[in-house]
CSV table of C-alpha atoms in Angstrom, one decimal:
chain,number,residue,atom,x,y,z
A,1,MET,CA,4.5,-47.2,-20.1
A,2,ARG,CA,1.2,-49.2,-20.1
A,3,LYS,CA,1.4,-49.4,-16.4
A,4,LEU,CA,1.8,-45.6,-16.2
A,5,GLY,CA,-1.2,-45.1,-18.4
A,6,PHE,CA,-3.2,-47.5,-16.3
A,7,PHE,CA,-2.3,-45.6,-13.1
A,8,LEU,CA,-3.0,-42.3,-14.7
A,9,ILE,CA,-6.5,-43.4,-15.6
A,10,LEU,CA,-7.0,-44.7,-12.0
A,11,PHE,CA,-5.8,-41.3,-10.7
A,12,PHE,CA,-8.2,-39.2,-12.8
A,13,ILE,CA,-11.1,-41.5,-11.9
A,14,SER,CA,-10.3,-41.2,-8.2
A,15,LEU,CA,-9.9,-37.4,-8.6
A,16,GLU,CA,-13.3,-37.2,-10.2
A,17,GLY,CA,-14.7,-39.2,-7.3
A,18,TYR,CA,-13.0,-36.9,-4.8
A,19,THR,CA,-14.4,-33.8,-6.4
A,20,LYS,CA,-17.9,-35.2,-6.6
A,21,LYS,CA,-17.7,-36.3,-3.0
A,22,THR,CA,-16.6,-32.8,-2.0
A,23,GLU,CA,-19.4,-31.2,-3.9
A,24,GLU,CA,-21.9,-33.6,-2.3
A,25,ASN,CA,-20.7,-32.5,1.1
A,26,SER,CA,-22.9,-29.4,1.0
A,27,GLU,CA,-24.6,-30.7,4.1
A,28,ILE,CA,-21.4,-30.2,6.0
A,29,HIS,CA,-21.0,-26.8,4.3
A,30,ASP,CA,-24.4,-25.7,5.4
A,31,LEU,CA,-23.9,-27.0,8.9
A,32,MET,CA,-20.8,-24.9,9.1
A,33,ALA,CA,-22.3,-21.8,7.5
A,34,TYR,CA,-25.7,-21.8,9.2
A,35,LEU,CA,-25.0,-23.4,12.6
A,36,LEU,CA,-21.4,-23.5,13.6
A,37,ASP,CA,-20.1,-20.2,12.2
A,38,PRO,CA,-22.9,-18.0,13.8
A,39,ALA,CA,-22.6,-20.0,17.1
A,40,ALA,CA,-18.8,-19.5,17.2
A,41,GLU,CA,-19.3,-15.8,16.3
A,42,ALA,CA,-21.6,-15.5,19.3
A,43,ILE,CA,-18.8,-16.7,21.6
A,44,TRP,CA,-16.0,-14.8,19.9
A,45,ASN,CA,-17.9,-11.5,19.8
A,46,SER,CA,-18.8,-11.7,23.5
A,47,ALA,CA,-15.3,-11.8,24.9
A,48,GLY,CA,-12.3,-9.6,24.5
A,49,TYR,CA,-11.4,-5.9,24.5
A,50,VAL,CA,-11.4,-3.0,22.2
A,51,ILE,CA,-8.8,-0.3,23.0
A,52,THR,CA,-8.9,3.2,21.6
A,53,GLU,CA,-7.4,6.5,22.7
A,54,GLU,CA,-10.6,7.0,24.7
A,55,GLY,CA,-10.0,3.9,26.7
A,56,GLU,CA,-10.6,0.2,27.0
A,57,PHE,CA,-14.0,-1.4,26.4
A,58,ASN,CA,-14.9,-4.9,27.5
A,59,LEU,CA,-17.0,-6.9,25.0
A,60,GLU,CA,-18.6,-9.1,27.6
A,61,PRO,CA,-22.4,-9.1,27.6
A,62,THR,CA,-23.9,-6.4,29.7
A,63,ASP,CA,-27.3,-8.1,30.3
A,64,GLN,CA,-28.9,-11.5,30.6
A,65,GLU,CA,-30.1,-11.5,27.0
A,66,GLY,CA,-26.4,-11.2,25.9
A,67,TRP,CA,-25.3,-14.1,28.0
A,68,ASP,CA,-28.3,-16.2,26.8
A,69,LYS,CA,-27.0,-15.6,23.2
A,70,VAL,CA,-23.7,-17.0,24.3
A,71,LYS,CA,-25.3,-20.0,25.9
A,72,HIS,CA,-27.3,-20.6,22.8
A,73,GLY,CA,-24.1,-20.5,20.7
A,74,ALA,CA,-22.3,-22.8,23.1
A,75,LYS,CA,-25.1,-25.4,23.0
A,76,VAL,CA,-25.3,-25.3,19.2
A,77,ILE,CA,-21.5,-26.0,19.1
A,78,SER,CA,-21.7,-28.9,21.5
A,79,GLU,CA,-24.7,-30.4,19.8
A,80,SER,CA,-23.2,-29.9,16.4
A,81,SER,CA,-20.5,-32.4,17.3
A,82,HIS,CA,-23.2,-35.1,17.1
A,83,LEU,CA,-24.5,-33.8,13.8
A,84,LEU,CA,-21.0,-33.8,12.4
A,85,SER,CA,-20.4,-37.4,13.6
A,86,MET,CA,-23.5,-38.9,12.0
A,87,PRO,CA,-22.4,-42.0,10.0
A,88,ASN,CA,-23.4,-40.4,6.6
A,89,ARG,CA,-21.4,-37.3,7.4
A,90,ALA,CA,-18.3,-38.5,9.2
A,91,VAL,CA,-15.4,-38.7,6.7
A,92,ASP,CA,-13.7,-41.3,8.9
A,93,ASN,CA,-14.2,-42.7,12.3
A,94,VAL,CA,-11.0,-41.6,13.9
A,95,GLN,CA,-9.8,-38.0,13.4
A,96,TRP,CA,-13.1,-36.6,12.1
A,97,VAL,CA,-14.9,-37.9,15.2
A,98,THR,CA,-12.1,-36.8,17.5
A,99,PHE,CA,-12.3,-33.2,16.2
A,100,SER,CA,-16.1,-33.4,16.4
A,101,MET,CA,-15.9,-34.4,20.1
A,102,ALA,CA,-13.4,-31.7,20.7
A,103,LEU,CA,-16.1,-29.3,19.5
A,104,LYS,CA,-18.4,-30.8,22.1
A,105,GLU,CA,-15.9,-30.1,24.8
A,106,MET,CA,-15.5,-26.5,23.6
A,107,GLY,CA,-19.3,-26.0,23.6
A,108,GLU,CA,-19.6,-27.4,27.1
A,109,ARG,CA,-16.8,-25.1,28.4
A,110,ALA,CA,-18.3,-22.1,26.8
A,111,LEU,CA,-21.7,-22.9,28.3
A,112,GLN,CA,-20.1,-23.2,31.8
A,113,ALA,CA,-18.4,-19.9,31.3
A,114,ALA,CA,-21.6,-18.2,30.2
A,115,GLU,CA,-23.5,-19.7,33.2
A,116,LYS,CA,-20.8,-18.2,35.5
A,117,LYS,CA,-20.7,-15.0,33.4
A,118,ASP,CA,-16.9,-15.5,33.3
A,119,SER,CA,-15.8,-13.5,30.4
A,120,GLU,CA,-12.1,-14.3,30.9
A,121,GLU,CA,-12.8,-18.0,30.7
A,122,LEU,CA,-15.0,-17.4,27.7
A,123,PHE,CA,-12.1,-15.6,26.0
A,124,LYS,CA,-9.9,-18.6,26.6
A,125,VAL,CA,-12.5,-21.0,25.3
A,126,GLY,CA,-12.9,-18.8,22.2
A,127,ALA,CA,-9.1,-19.1,21.5
A,128,ASP,CA,-9.2,-22.9,22.1
A,129,LEU,CA,-12.3,-23.2,19.9
A,130,TYR,CA,-10.4,-21.5,17.0
A,131,GLN,CA,-7.5,-23.9,17.4
A,132,VAL,CA,-9.9,-26.9,17.0
A,133,CYS,CA,-11.4,-25.3,13.9
A,134,VAL,CA,-8.0,-24.7,12.4
A,135,ALA,CA,-6.6,-28.1,13.2
A,136,CYS,CA,-9.7,-29.8,11.6
A,137,HIS,CA,-9.7,-27.5,8.6
A,138,GLN,CA,-6.0,-28.3,7.9
A,139,ILE,CA,-7.0,-31.9,7.4
A,140,TYR,CA,-10.5,-31.7,6.1
A,141,TRP,CA,-11.8,-28.9,3.9
A,142,VAL,CA,-15.2,-28.5,2.5
A,143,LYS,CA,-15.4,-26.7,-0.8
A,144,GLU,CA,-16.5,-23.1,-0.6
A,145,GLU,CA,-19.1,-21.6,-2.8
B,1,MET,CA,8.0,-48.9,-11.5
B,2,LYS,CA,9.7,-46.5,-9.1
B,3,THR,CA,9.3,-43.7,-11.6
B,4,THR,CA,5.6,-44.5,-12.1
B,5,LEU,CA,5.0,-44.4,-8.4
B,6,ARG,CA,6.8,-41.1,-8.1
B,7,ILE,CA,4.7,-39.6,-10.9
B,8,ILE,CA,1.5,-40.9,-9.2
B,9,ALA,CA,2.6,-39.6,-5.8
B,10,PHE,CA,3.5,-36.2,-7.4
B,11,LEU,CA,0.1,-35.9,-9.1
B,12,PHE,CA,-1.8,-36.9,-5.9
B,13,PHE,CA,0.0,-34.7,-3.5
B,14,GLY,CA,0.3,-31.8,-6.0
B,15,VAL,CA,-3.3,-31.7,-6.8
B,16,PHE,CA,-4.6,-32.3,-3.3
B,17,THR,CA,-2.3,-29.7,-1.8
B,18,LEU,CA,-3.5,-27.2,-4.4
B,19,GLN,CA,-7.1,-28.0,-3.5
B,20,VAL,CA,-6.5,-27.4,0.1
B,21,TYR,CA,-4.7,-24.1,-0.4
B,22,ALA,CA,-7.0,-22.9,-3.1
B,23,HIS,CA,-9.9,-22.8,-0.6
B,24,HIS,CA,-8.0,-21.5,2.4
B,25,ALA,CA,-9.3,-18.5,4.3
B,26,PHE,CA,-6.2,-16.3,3.4
B,27,THR,CA,-6.6,-16.7,-0.3
B,28,ALA,CA,-10.4,-16.3,0.0
B,29,GLU,CA,-9.9,-12.8,1.5
B,30,PHE,CA,-6.4,-11.6,0.7
B,31,ASP,CA,-4.2,-11.2,-2.3
B,32,ARG,CA,-0.8,-12.8,-1.9
B,33,ASN,CA,0.3,-10.8,-5.0
B,34,ALA,CA,-0.5,-7.5,-3.3
B,35,PRO,CA,2.0,-6.9,-0.6
B,36,ILE,CA,1.8,-3.7,1.3
B,37,ASN,CA,3.7,-1.7,3.9
B,38,ILE,CA,1.5,0.4,6.1
B,39,THR,CA,3.1,3.1,8.2
B,40,GLY,CA,0.9,5.0,10.6
B,41,LYS,CA,-0.5,5.6,14.0
B,42,VAL,CA,-2.4,2.9,15.9
B,43,VAL,CA,-5.9,4.3,16.6
B,44,LYS,CA,-7.7,1.2,17.7
B,45,VAL,CA,-6.9,-2.4,18.7
B,46,GLU,CA,-9.5,-5.1,18.9
B,47,TRP,CA,-8.4,-8.0,21.1
B,48,ILE,CA,-10.9,-10.5,20.0
B,49,ASN,CA,-10.9,-14.1,18.8
B,50,PRO,CA,-10.3,-15.5,16.3
B,51,HIS,CA,-8.2,-12.6,15.0
B,52,ALA,CA,-7.0,-9.4,16.6
B,53,TRP,CA,-7.5,-6.3,14.5
B,54,VAL,CA,-5.2,-3.3,14.5
B,55,HIS,CA,-6.6,-0.1,13.1
B,56,VAL,CA,-3.8,2.1,11.6
B,57,GLU,CA,-4.3,5.7,10.5
B,58,VAL,CA,-2.1,6.6,7.6
B,59,GLU,CA,-1.7,10.2,6.7
B,60,ASP,CA,-0.5,11.5,3.4
B,61,GLU,CA,-1.0,14.4,1.0
B,62,SER,CA,-4.5,13.0,0.1
B,63,GLY,CA,-5.6,12.9,3.7
B,64,LYS,CA,-6.1,10.3,6.4
B,65,THR,CA,-7.0,6.7,5.7
B,66,VAL,CA,-7.6,4.0,8.4
B,67,TRP,CA,-6.4,0.5,7.5
B,68,MET,CA,-7.9,-2.5,9.4
B,69,VAL,CA,-5.1,-5.0,9.7
B,70,GLU,CA,-6.0,-8.6,10.6
B,71,GLY,CA,-3.5,-10.3,13.0
B,72,GLY,CA,-3.3,-13.7,14.5
B,73,THR,CA,-5.2,-14.8,17.5
B,74,PRO,CA,-4.8,-12.6,20.6
B,75,ASN,CA,-2.9,-15.5,22.3
B,76,THR,CA,-0.5,-15.7,19.4
B,77,LEU,CA,0.2,-12.0,19.5
B,78,ILE,CA,0.8,-12.1,23.3
B,79,ARG,CA,3.1,-15.1,22.9
B,80,ASN,CA,5.1,-13.1,20.4
B,81,GLY,CA,5.4,-10.2,22.8
B,82,ILE,CA,2.6,-8.0,21.4
B,83,THR,CA,0.5,-7.0,24.3
B,84,LYS,CA,-2.0,-4.4,25.4
B,85,LYS,CA,1.0,-2.5,26.9
B,86,THR,CA,3.1,-2.5,23.8
B,87,LEU,CA,0.5,-2.0,21.1
B,88,VAL,CA,-1.2,1.1,22.4
B,89,PRO,CA,-3.1,3.7,20.5
B,90,GLY,CA,-0.9,6.6,19.4
B,91,THR,CA,2.1,4.4,18.7
B,92,THR,CA,3.5,4.7,15.2
B,93,ILE,CA,4.1,1.3,13.6
B,94,ILE,CA,5.0,-0.2,10.3
B,95,VAL,CA,3.0,-3.2,9.3
B,96,ARG,CA,4.1,-5.5,6.5
B,97,GLY,CA,1.3,-7.5,5.0
B,98,TYR,CA,-1.1,-8.2,2.1
B,99,GLN,CA,-4.0,-6.3,0.8
B,100,SER,CA,-7.5,-7.7,0.7
B,101,LYS,CA,-8.7,-8.8,-2.7
B,102,GLY,CA,-10.9,-5.7,-3.1
B,103,LYS,CA,-8.2,-3.2,-3.2
B,104,LEU,CA,-10.4,-0.1,-3.6
B,105,CYS,CA,-10.8,0.3,0.2
B,106,LEU,CA,-14.6,-0.1,-0.1
B,107,PRO,CA,-16.1,0.0,2.3
B,108,ARG,CA,-12.8,0.1,4.2
B,109,CYS,CA,-9.1,-0.6,3.7
B,110,ILE,CA,-8.3,-4.1,4.9
B,111,ALA,CA,-5.0,-6.0,5.0
B,112,ASN,CA,-3.6,-9.1,6.5
B,113,GLY,CA,-0.6,-8.3,8.7
B,114,ARG,CA,2.5,-10.4,8.7
B,115,ASP,CA,4.9,-8.5,10.9
B,116,VAL,CA,4.9,-5.2,12.8
B,117,THR,CA,7.8,-2.9,13.4
B,118,PHE,CA,7.8,-0.8,16.6
B,119,PRO,CA,9.4,2.6,17.1
B,120,ASP,CA,12.4,1.0,18.8
B,121,GLY,CA,13.1,-1.0,15.7
B,122,SER,CA,11.9,-4.3,17.0
B,123,LYS,CA,10.0,-6.4,14.4
B,124,VAL,CA,7.5,-9.0,15.6
B,125,PHE,CA,5.4,-11.6,13.7
B,126,MET,CA,1.8,-10.7,14.0
B,127,GLY,CA,0.1,-13.1,11.7
B,128,SER,CA,-1.2,-16.7,11.9
B,129,SER,CA,0.6,-19.9,11.0
B,130,GLY,CA,-0.9,-22.5,8.8
B,131,THR,CA,-3.7,-20.4,7.4
B,132,GLY,CA,-2.5,-20.4,3.8
B,133,ALA,CA,-0.7,-17.1,4.0
B,134,PRO,CA,2.5,-17.0,1.9
B,135,ARG,CA,5.5,-18.5,3.6
B,136,ASP,CA,7.5,-15.3,3.3
B,137,GLY,CA,9.8,-15.7,6.2
B,138,ALA,CA,7.7,-13.5,8.5
B,139,ASP,CA,6.8,-16.4,10.8
B,140,PRO,CA,10.0,-17.5,12.5
B,141,ARG,CA,8.4,-20.9,13.3
B,142,GLU,CA,7.4,-21.6,9.8
B,143,PRO,CA,9.9,-22.9,7.2
B,144,ASN,CA,10.3,-20.4,4.4
B,145,ARG,CA,9.4,-22.1,1.1
B,146,GLU,CA,8.9,-19.1,-1.1
């Protein structure tokens, strides 16, 4: 019974530490909220279709300014991989960094698609980007506000 | 000692699992205790990442209401057999899903779709796996735990 009490104390101490660590990760939260989310939205909102009874509308950018916004988003995503991998931010050196580097690849692919003005490829990259996000969030989750 | 370890393992996994699910996107936006069936005509389909959106016009004695139903990724829908050719505006469908937390339809009615039934009676999963949505049996690839 004493052992159980000892382990319970250890458990609650570690839980408190975990909670504090999560709250301290507001840097990651901000990086997601102010850099990665808007960058991903720029890619997601620039590829795809809207179908109504009036017809089908392609969401691809119609001018250079629109493609430049996609390029900006793509570059933010690829460079954010380094920001996420900084030693004081990386939760571990294996999976965390692997997911971060996967983001880099997504950003680079999106940039190439935008440079070629290839909306079909951009649509595929958008889908793959989301899979990277989901896979990472299923393992790591930063506390929401 | 085994019992002690079991209790510790239970506490750890129980609490950490709750933490993960408590902050998931589904529970942030939708109410698992507010299931809904939406029967109406498709008026608009947005094939965009990360979620396709199906706009369904419901007509009753009070008038017409358009529900925005969130689906899985376009790729997920296509893999399940929902395509631009099968989900066309004008089709009457039945969507089973969950309402958004703000149930007053302000500024618009929003729901998370789990499955969609077509006029020929075929029912297809239209949601996302592993997003924290209830394991209600809608996703044939996901074990039903609830």
